[in-house]
């Protein structure tokens, strides 16, 4: 068998080195390498790491540092963007919550007297003035505020949120007896305060309930029993509406 030239063997060495050649090619190369130191040296160089020039190493190092800097900057930018997004989301949710509370829960709208039906104004045996109030528009009343002016006029003002809600039953502040103890209320307001009149509503929109010199009829037995039951169940502050 004629000897294969080194050029052919060296062309085959990459396949031999990577172990992707056929069995015949492998045997051919190995037979040649036994007697050829030049080809063995070429093969050994393939197995040894190839040193890079110093300039290339420095260039790669600089490029790697630049990439790390870009990655760090991107990570910071991503964190800042996430933080801003979270803050904006919290602000938006908080604003929506405030809008919801302001429209649906914050009782800032006075109920007009045109929808108030006042009846059964009377006086309990203990001196408290009682009167029944029913809202004719079918909406809930969530709260009642109290105010006294310099002339001794005391105002009980039912209030609602801006957006009203339909009531589910004829009960609560929209259909119930209100009551007040004038003497107790005067004590809570101060020694120099004297209540001369009681109104339902505001100074500009009001219904007279009682004023000094007015004689009120005694409350019925059913109303007396109702307020007696309320007092036994829970002691109410002066002027607070009673149960329905």
PDB file of C-alpha atoms in Angstrom:
ATOM      1  CA  UNK A   1       0.000   0.000   0.000  1.00  0.00           C
ATOM      2  CA  UNK A   2       1.431   3.363  -1.060  1.00  0.00           C
ATOM      3  CA  UNK A   3       2.104   5.916   1.678  1.00  0.00           C
ATOM      4  CA  UNK A   4      -0.515   8.634   1.977  1.00  0.00           C
ATOM      5  CA  UNK A   5       0.876  12.164   1.765  1.00  0.00           C
ATOM      6  CA  UNK A   6       1.022  14.445   4.819  1.00  0.00           C
ATOM      7  CA  UNK A   7      -1.196  16.994   3.078  1.00  0.00           C
ATOM      8  CA  UNK A   8      -4.036  14.490   2.839  1.00  0.00           C
ATOM      9  CA  UNK A   9      -3.550  13.333   6.441  1.00  0.00           C
ATOM     10  CA  UNK A  10      -3.492  16.911   7.735  1.00  0.00           C
ATOM     11  CA  UNK A  11      -6.736  17.570   5.845  1.00  0.00           C
ATOM     12  CA  UNK A  12      -8.218  14.606   7.695  1.00  0.00           C
ATOM     13  CA  UNK A  13      -6.782  15.501  11.101  1.00  0.00           C
ATOM     14  CA  UNK A  14      -9.661  17.868  12.096  1.00  0.00           C
ATOM     15  CA  UNK A  15     -12.171  15.062  11.471  1.00  0.00           C
ATOM     16  CA  UNK A  16      -9.940  12.634  13.360  1.00  0.00           C
ATOM     17  CA  UNK A  17      -9.472  15.069  16.238  1.00  0.00           C
ATOM     18  CA  UNK A  18     -13.210  15.685  16.549  1.00  0.00           C
ATOM     19  CA  UNK A  19     -13.921  11.926  16.225  1.00  0.00           C
ATOM     20  CA  UNK A  20     -16.326  12.336  13.354  1.00  0.00           C
ATOM     21  CA  UNK A  21     -14.470  10.330  10.735  1.00  0.00           C
ATOM     22  CA  UNK A  22     -15.149   6.775   9.612  1.00  0.00           C
ATOM     23  CA  UNK A  23     -13.365   3.771  11.040  1.00  0.00           C
ATOM     24  CA  UNK A  24     -11.283   3.334   7.855  1.00  0.00           C
ATOM     25  CA  UNK A  25     -10.199   6.977   7.900  1.00  0.00           C
ATOM     26  CA  UNK A  26      -9.303   6.655  11.573  1.00  0.00           C
ATOM     27  CA  UNK A  27      -7.154   3.602  10.902  1.00  0.00           C
ATOM     28  CA  UNK A  28      -5.492   5.343   7.969  1.00  0.00           C
ATOM     29  CA  UNK A  29      -4.617   8.422  10.025  1.00  0.00           C
ATOM     30  CA  UNK A  30      -3.337   6.419  12.985  1.00  0.00           C
ATOM     31  CA  UNK A  31      -1.102   4.292  10.734  1.00  0.00           C
ATOM     32  CA  UNK A  32       0.398   7.453   9.271  1.00  0.00           C
ATOM     33  CA  UNK A  33       0.905   9.106  12.660  1.00  0.00           C
ATOM     34  CA  UNK A  34       3.036   6.178  13.863  1.00  0.00           C
ATOM     35  CA  UNK A  35       5.830   7.093  11.430  1.00  0.00           C
ATOM     36  CA  UNK A  36       5.201  10.876  10.920  1.00  0.00           C
ATOM     37  CA  UNK A  37       6.321  13.260  13.695  1.00  0.00           C
ATOM     38  CA  UNK A  38       5.238  16.319  11.658  1.00  0.00           C
ATOM     39  CA  UNK A  39       1.611  15.235  11.544  1.00  0.00           C
ATOM     40  CA  UNK A  40       1.708  14.239  15.217  1.00  0.00           C
ATOM     41  CA  UNK A  41       2.867  17.775  16.022  1.00  0.00           C
ATOM     42  CA  UNK A  42       0.011  19.250  13.998  1.00  0.00           C
ATOM     43  CA  UNK A  43      -2.423  17.024  15.901  1.00  0.00           C
ATOM     44  CA  UNK A  44      -0.969  18.064  19.255  1.00  0.00           C
ATOM     45  CA  UNK A  45      -1.447  21.711  18.342  1.00  0.00           C
ATOM     46  CA  UNK A  46      -5.113  20.983  17.686  1.00  0.00           C
ATOM     47  CA  UNK A  47      -5.448  19.626  21.236  1.00  0.00           C
ATOM     48  CA  UNK A  48      -3.703  22.581  22.842  1.00  0.00           C
ATOM     49  CA  UNK A  49      -5.572  25.845  23.614  1.00  0.00           C
ATOM     50  CA  UNK A  50      -4.785  28.551  21.144  1.00  0.00           C
ATOM     51  CA  UNK A  51      -3.378  31.632  22.920  1.00  0.00           C
ATOM     52  CA  UNK A  52      -4.996  34.931  21.978  1.00  0.00           C
ATOM     53  CA  UNK A  53      -2.949  38.045  21.320  1.00  0.00           C
ATOM     54  CA  UNK A  54      -2.728  40.463  24.253  1.00  0.00           C
ATOM     55  CA  UNK A  55      -4.538  43.128  22.240  1.00  0.00           C
ATOM     56  CA  UNK A  56      -7.444  40.738  21.633  1.00  0.00           C
ATOM     57  CA  UNK A  57      -7.581  39.795  25.338  1.00  0.00           C
ATOM     58  CA  UNK A  58      -7.662  43.452  26.370  1.00  0.00           C
ATOM     59  CA  UNK A  59     -10.320  44.193  23.765  1.00  0.00           C
ATOM     60  CA  UNK A  60     -12.468  41.316  24.977  1.00  0.00           C
ATOM     61  CA  UNK A  61     -12.046  42.479  28.580  1.00  0.00           C
ATOM     62  CA  UNK A  62     -13.121  46.004  27.705  1.00  0.00           C
ATOM     63  CA  UNK A  63     -16.104  44.728  25.731  1.00  0.00           C
ATOM     64  CA  UNK A  64     -17.106  42.482  28.644  1.00  0.00           C
ATOM     65  CA  UNK A  65     -16.879  45.375  31.089  1.00  0.00           C
ATOM     66  CA  UNK A  66     -19.006  47.477  28.772  1.00  0.00           C
ATOM     67  CA  UNK A  67     -21.618  44.750  28.510  1.00  0.00           C
ATOM     68  CA  UNK A  68     -21.692  44.371  32.309  1.00  0.00           C
ATOM     69  CA  UNK A  69     -22.149  48.122  32.664  1.00  0.00           C
ATOM     70  CA  UNK A  70     -24.979  48.090  30.126  1.00  0.00           C
ATOM     71  CA  UNK A  71     -26.599  45.154  31.965  1.00  0.00           C
ATOM     72  CA  UNK A  72     -26.317  46.963  35.311  1.00  0.00           C
ATOM     73  CA  UNK A  73     -27.762  50.147  33.822  1.00  0.00           C
ATOM     74  CA  UNK A  74     -30.621  48.193  32.274  1.00  0.00           C
ATOM     75  CA  UNK A  75     -31.296  46.478  35.590  1.00  0.00           C
ATOM     76  CA  UNK A  76     -31.407  49.846  37.392  1.00  0.00           C
ATOM     77  CA  UNK A  77     -33.636  51.306  34.685  1.00  0.00           C
ATOM     78  CA  UNK A  78     -35.965  48.310  34.944  1.00  0.00           C
ATOM     79  CA  UNK A  79     -36.166  48.675  38.739  1.00  0.00           C
ATOM     80  CA  UNK A  80     -36.828  52.412  38.481  1.00  0.00           C
ATOM     81  CA  UNK A  81     -39.529  51.800  35.867  1.00  0.00           C
ATOM     82  CA  UNK A  82     -41.095  49.113  38.072  1.00  0.00           C
ATOM     83  CA  UNK A  83     -41.038  51.424  41.100  1.00  0.00           C
ATOM     84  CA  UNK A  84     -42.592  54.267  39.127  1.00  0.00           C
ATOM     85  CA  UNK A  85     -45.250  51.952  37.755  1.00  0.00           C
ATOM     86  CA  UNK A  86     -46.040  50.658  41.257  1.00  0.00           C
ATOM     87  CA  UNK A  87     -46.301  54.195  42.648  1.00  0.00           C
ATOM     88  CA  UNK A  88     -48.528  55.306  39.783  1.00  0.00           C
ATOM     89  CA  UNK A  89     -50.735  52.242  40.283  1.00  0.00           C
ATOM     90  CA  UNK A  90     -51.032  52.947  44.026  1.00  0.00           C
ATOM     91  CA  UNK A  91     -51.858  56.595  43.329  1.00  0.00           C
ATOM     92  CA  UNK A  92     -54.489  55.594  40.776  1.00  0.00           C
ATOM     93  CA  UNK A  93     -56.067  53.069  43.160  1.00  0.00           C
ATOM     94  CA  UNK A  94     -55.982  55.603  45.994  1.00  0.00           C
ATOM     95  CA  UNK A  95     -57.574  58.250  43.799  1.00  0.00           C
ATOM     96  CA  UNK A  96     -60.298  55.845  42.687  1.00  0.00           C
ATOM     97  CA  UNK A  97     -60.922  54.903  46.319  1.00  0.00           C
ATOM     98  CA  UNK A  98     -61.202  58.573  47.318  1.00  0.00           C
ATOM     99  CA  UNK A  99     -63.578  59.209  44.435  1.00  0.00           C
ATOM    100  CA  UNK A 100     -65.664  56.194  45.476  1.00  0.00           C
ATOM    101  CA  UNK A 101     -65.776  57.315  49.116  1.00  0.00           C
ATOM    102  CA  UNK A 102     -66.523  60.900  48.119  1.00  0.00           C
ATOM    103  CA  UNK A 103     -69.373  59.913  45.827  1.00  0.00           C
ATOM    104  CA  UNK A 104     -70.900  56.918  47.620  1.00  0.00           C
ATOM    105  CA  UNK A 105     -69.864  57.059  51.302  1.00  0.00           C
ATOM    106  CA  UNK A 106     -69.088  60.619  52.341  1.00  0.00           C
ATOM    107  CA  UNK A 107     -72.280  62.130  53.714  1.00  0.00           C
ATOM    108  CA  UNK A 108     -71.992  65.733  52.549  1.00  0.00           C
ATOM    109  CA  UNK A 109     -75.350  66.336  50.817  1.00  0.00           C
ATOM    110  CA  UNK A 110     -78.194  67.750  52.877  1.00  0.00           C
ATOM    111  CA  UNK A 111     -81.535  66.052  52.333  1.00  0.00           C
ATOM    112  CA  UNK A 112     -84.065  68.684  51.136  1.00  0.00           C
ATOM    113  CA  UNK A 113     -87.157  69.180  53.239  1.00  0.00           C
ATOM    114  CA  UNK A 114     -89.406  68.681  50.197  1.00  0.00           C
ATOM    115  CA  UNK A 115     -88.840  64.915  50.511  1.00  0.00           C
ATOM    116  CA  UNK A 116     -89.307  64.860  54.321  1.00  0.00           C
ATOM    117  CA  UNK A 117     -92.661  63.901  55.798  1.00  0.00           C
ATOM    118  CA  UNK A 118     -92.867  64.832  59.494  1.00  0.00           C
ATOM    119  CA  UNK A 119     -95.637  63.449  61.662  1.00  0.00           C
ATOM    120  CA  UNK A 120     -96.566  62.510  65.238  1.00  0.00           C
ATOM    121  CA  UNK A 121     -94.680  65.345  66.963  1.00  0.00           C
ATOM    122  CA  UNK A 122     -95.146  64.688  70.677  1.00  0.00           C
ATOM    123  CA  UNK A 123     -93.433  64.632  74.054  1.00  0.00           C
ATOM    124  CA  UNK A 124     -92.473  61.621  76.150  1.00  0.00           C
ATOM    125  CA  UNK A 125     -93.144  61.460  79.864  1.00  0.00           C
ATOM    126  CA  UNK A 126     -89.431  62.044  80.530  1.00  0.00           C
ATOM    127  CA  UNK A 127     -89.581  65.345  78.607  1.00  0.00           C
ATOM    128  CA  UNK A 128     -87.924  64.236  75.387  1.00  0.00           C
ATOM    129  CA  UNK A 129     -89.397  65.559  72.148  1.00  0.00           C
ATOM    130  CA  UNK A 130     -90.096  62.875  69.541  1.00  0.00           C
ATOM    131  CA  UNK A 131     -91.215  63.149  65.946  1.00  0.00           C
ATOM    132  CA  UNK A 132     -91.492  60.700  63.067  1.00  0.00           C
ATOM    133  CA  UNK A 133     -89.599  61.387  59.822  1.00  0.00           C
ATOM    134  CA  UNK A 134     -90.065  59.562  56.533  1.00  0.00           C
ATOM    135  CA  UNK A 135     -88.241  60.315  53.282  1.00  0.00           C
ATOM    136  CA  UNK A 136     -90.676  60.206  50.388  1.00  0.00           C
ATOM    137  CA  UNK A 137     -88.094  59.796  47.593  1.00  0.00           C
ATOM    138  CA  UNK A 138     -87.211  56.182  48.417  1.00  0.00           C
ATOM    139  CA  UNK A 139     -83.501  56.762  49.050  1.00  0.00           C
ATOM    140  CA  UNK A 140     -81.375  55.887  52.087  1.00  0.00           C
ATOM    141  CA  UNK A 141     -80.322  58.416  54.717  1.00  0.00           C
ATOM    142  CA  UNK A 142     -76.983  57.511  56.280  1.00  0.00           C
ATOM    143  CA  UNK A 143     -76.374  60.208  58.859  1.00  0.00           C
ATOM    144  CA  UNK A 144     -77.833  63.201  60.693  1.00  0.00           C
ATOM    145  CA  UNK A 145     -75.771  66.206  61.764  1.00  0.00           C
ATOM    146  CA  UNK A 146     -76.572  68.760  64.488  1.00  0.00           C
ATOM    147  CA  UNK A 147     -75.958  72.473  64.662  1.00  0.00           C
ATOM    148  CA  UNK A 148     -76.984  75.449  66.794  1.00  0.00           C
ATOM    149  CA  UNK A 149     -76.897  79.103  65.718  1.00  0.00           C
ATOM    150  CA  UNK A 150     -76.432  82.201  67.866  1.00  0.00           C
ATOM    151  CA  UNK A 151     -80.201  82.701  68.150  1.00  0.00           C
ATOM    152  CA  UNK A 152     -80.680  79.363  69.910  1.00  0.00           C
ATOM    153  CA  UNK A 153     -82.098  77.536  66.905  1.00  0.00           C
ATOM    154  CA  UNK A 154     -81.145  73.872  66.875  1.00  0.00           C
ATOM    155  CA  UNK A 155     -81.010  72.065  63.518  1.00  0.00           C
ATOM    156  CA  UNK A 156     -81.155  68.328  62.861  1.00  0.00           C
ATOM    157  CA  UNK A 157     -79.970  67.790  59.274  1.00  0.00           C
ATOM    158  CA  UNK A 158     -80.260  64.379  57.569  1.00  0.00           C
ATOM    159  CA  UNK A 159     -77.360  63.814  55.144  1.00  0.00           C
ATOM    160  CA  UNK A 160     -76.515  61.582  52.181  1.00  0.00           C
ATOM    161  CA  UNK A 161     -73.589  60.970  49.838  1.00  0.00           C
ATOM    162  CA  UNK A 162     -73.533  62.727  46.462  1.00  0.00           C
ATOM    163  CA  UNK A 163     -74.699  59.531  44.747  1.00  0.00           C
ATOM    164  CA  UNK A 164     -77.757  58.242  46.562  1.00  0.00           C
ATOM    165  CA  UNK A 165     -78.670  54.597  47.068  1.00  0.00           C
ATOM    166  CA  UNK A 166     -82.134  53.092  47.074  1.00  0.00           C
ATOM    167  CA  UNK A 167     -83.290  51.851  50.440  1.00  0.00           C
ATOM    168  CA  UNK A 168     -84.159  48.182  50.739  1.00  0.00           C
ATOM    169  CA  UNK A 169     -86.751  48.571  53.480  1.00  0.00           C
ATOM    170  CA  UNK A 170     -88.699  51.303  55.282  1.00  0.00           C
ATOM    171  CA  UNK A 171     -86.343  51.541  58.224  1.00  0.00           C
ATOM    172  CA  UNK A 172     -83.335  53.463  59.465  1.00  0.00           C
ATOM    173  CA  UNK A 173     -82.955  57.248  59.320  1.00  0.00           C
ATOM    174  CA  UNK A 174     -85.188  57.437  56.258  1.00  0.00           C
ATOM    175  CA  UNK A 175     -88.223  56.133  58.199  1.00  0.00           C
ATOM    176  CA  UNK A 176     -88.028  56.424  61.972  1.00  0.00           C
ATOM    177  CA  UNK A 177     -88.691  58.450  65.103  1.00  0.00           C
ATOM    178  CA  UNK A 178     -86.141  61.132  65.938  1.00  0.00           C
ATOM    179  CA  UNK A 179     -85.856  62.333  69.535  1.00  0.00           C
ATOM    180  CA  UNK A 180     -84.064  64.986  71.559  1.00  0.00           C
ATOM    181  CA  UNK A 181     -83.832  66.014  75.178  1.00  0.00           C
ATOM    182  CA  UNK A 182     -83.614  69.823  75.080  1.00  0.00           C
ATOM    183  CA  UNK A 183     -82.207  70.131  78.605  1.00  0.00           C
ATOM    184  CA  UNK A 184     -79.507  67.534  78.066  1.00  0.00           C
ATOM    185  CA  UNK A 185     -78.567  69.094  74.738  1.00  0.00           C
ATOM    186  CA  UNK A 186     -78.241  72.541  76.338  1.00  0.00           C
ATOM    187  CA  UNK A 187     -75.918  71.079  79.005  1.00  0.00           C
ATOM    188  CA  UNK A 188     -73.723  69.514  76.340  1.00  0.00           C
ATOM    189  CA  UNK A 189     -73.519  72.813  74.411  1.00  0.00           C
ATOM    190  CA  UNK A 190     -72.547  74.953  77.439  1.00  0.00           C
ATOM    191  CA  UNK A 191     -74.053  76.938  80.281  1.00  0.00           C
ATOM    192  CA  UNK A 192     -74.811  80.034  78.192  1.00  0.00           C
ATOM    193  CA  UNK A 193     -76.605  78.163  75.403  1.00  0.00           C
ATOM    194  CA  UNK A 194     -80.386  78.070  75.391  1.00  0.00           C
ATOM    195  CA  UNK A 195     -82.277  76.186  72.690  1.00  0.00           C
ATOM    196  CA  UNK A 196     -85.305  78.207  71.693  1.00  0.00           C
ATOM    197  CA  UNK A 197     -86.446  76.246  68.654  1.00  0.00           C
ATOM    198  CA  UNK A 198     -85.935  72.839  67.050  1.00  0.00           C
ATOM    199  CA  UNK A 199     -85.842  72.449  63.276  1.00  0.00           C
ATOM    200  CA  UNK A 200     -85.464  69.570  60.875  1.00  0.00           C
ATOM    201  CA  UNK A 201     -83.197  70.638  57.979  1.00  0.00           C
ATOM    202  CA  UNK A 202     -80.895  73.640  57.648  1.00  0.00           C
ATOM    203  CA  UNK A 203     -81.144  77.358  58.313  1.00  0.00           C
ATOM    204  CA  UNK A 204     -82.120  77.906  54.672  1.00  0.00           C
ATOM    205  CA  UNK A 205     -84.398  74.887  54.267  1.00  0.00           C
ATOM    206  CA  UNK A 206     -86.173  73.844  57.443  1.00  0.00           C
ATOM    207  CA  UNK A 207     -89.281  72.439  59.086  1.00  0.00           C
ATOM    208  CA  UNK A 208     -90.240  73.695  62.536  1.00  0.00           C
ATOM    209  CA  UNK A 209     -90.594  70.874  65.063  1.00  0.00           C
ATOM    210  CA  UNK A 210     -90.809  72.831  68.332  1.00  0.00           C
ATOM    211  CA  UNK A 211     -90.215  76.287  69.740  1.00  0.00           C
ATOM    212  CA  UNK A 212     -90.394  77.842  73.198  1.00  0.00           C
ATOM    213  CA  UNK A 213     -93.979  78.288  74.378  1.00  0.00           C
ATOM    214  CA  UNK A 214     -95.292  75.505  72.127  1.00  0.00           C
ATOM    215  CA  UNK A 215     -97.342  72.865  73.907  1.00  0.00           C
ATOM    216  CA  UNK A 216     -96.798  69.381  72.488  1.00  0.00           C
ATOM    217  CA  UNK A 217     -99.274  66.533  72.899  1.00  0.00           C
ATOM    218  CA  UNK A 218     -98.163  63.574  75.015  1.00  0.00           C
ATOM    219  CA  UNK A 219     -96.702  60.655  73.117  1.00  0.00           C
ATOM    220  CA  UNK A 220     -98.887  57.625  72.528  1.00  0.00           C
ATOM    221  CA  UNK A 221     -98.448  54.484  74.590  1.00  0.00           C
ATOM    222  CA  UNK A 222     -96.887  52.651  71.647  1.00  0.00           C
ATOM    223  CA  UNK A 223     -94.260  55.400  71.208  1.00  0.00           C
ATOM    224  CA  UNK A 224     -93.584  55.427  74.968  1.00  0.00           C
ATOM    225  CA  UNK A 225     -93.059  51.656  74.912  1.00  0.00           C
ATOM    226  CA  UNK A 226     -90.795  51.907  71.893  1.00  0.00           C
ATOM    227  CA  UNK A 227     -88.467  54.464  73.497  1.00  0.00           C
ATOM    228  CA  UNK A 228     -88.549  52.661  76.830  1.00  0.00           C
ATOM    229  CA  UNK A 229     -87.407  49.524  75.028  1.00  0.00           C
ATOM    230  CA  UNK A 230     -84.680  51.480  73.257  1.00  0.00           C
ATOM    231  CA  UNK A 231     -83.414  52.930  76.546  1.00  0.00           C
ATOM    232  CA  UNK A 232     -83.257  49.487  78.130  1.00  0.00           C
ATOM    233  CA  UNK A 233     -81.354  48.083  75.172  1.00  0.00           C
ATOM    234  CA  UNK A 234     -78.859  50.867  74.667  1.00  0.00           C
ATOM    235  CA  UNK A 235     -78.433  54.254  76.311  1.00  0.00           C
ATOM    236  CA  UNK A 236     -78.417  56.841  73.464  1.00  0.00           C
ATOM    237  CA  UNK A 237     -76.601  60.232  73.494  1.00  0.00           C
ATOM    238  CA  UNK A 238     -78.899  63.282  73.681  1.00  0.00           C
ATOM    239  CA  UNK A 239     -80.402  64.223  70.340  1.00  0.00           C
ATOM    240  CA  UNK A 240     -79.447  60.985  68.571  1.00  0.00           C
ATOM    241  CA  UNK A 241     -82.271  59.454  66.495  1.00  0.00           C
ATOM    242  CA  UNK A 242     -83.855  56.387  68.014  1.00  0.00           C
ATOM    243  CA  UNK A 243     -84.611  53.110  66.307  1.00  0.00           C
ATOM    244  CA  UNK A 244     -87.429  52.808  63.755  1.00  0.00           C
TER     245      UNK A 244
END
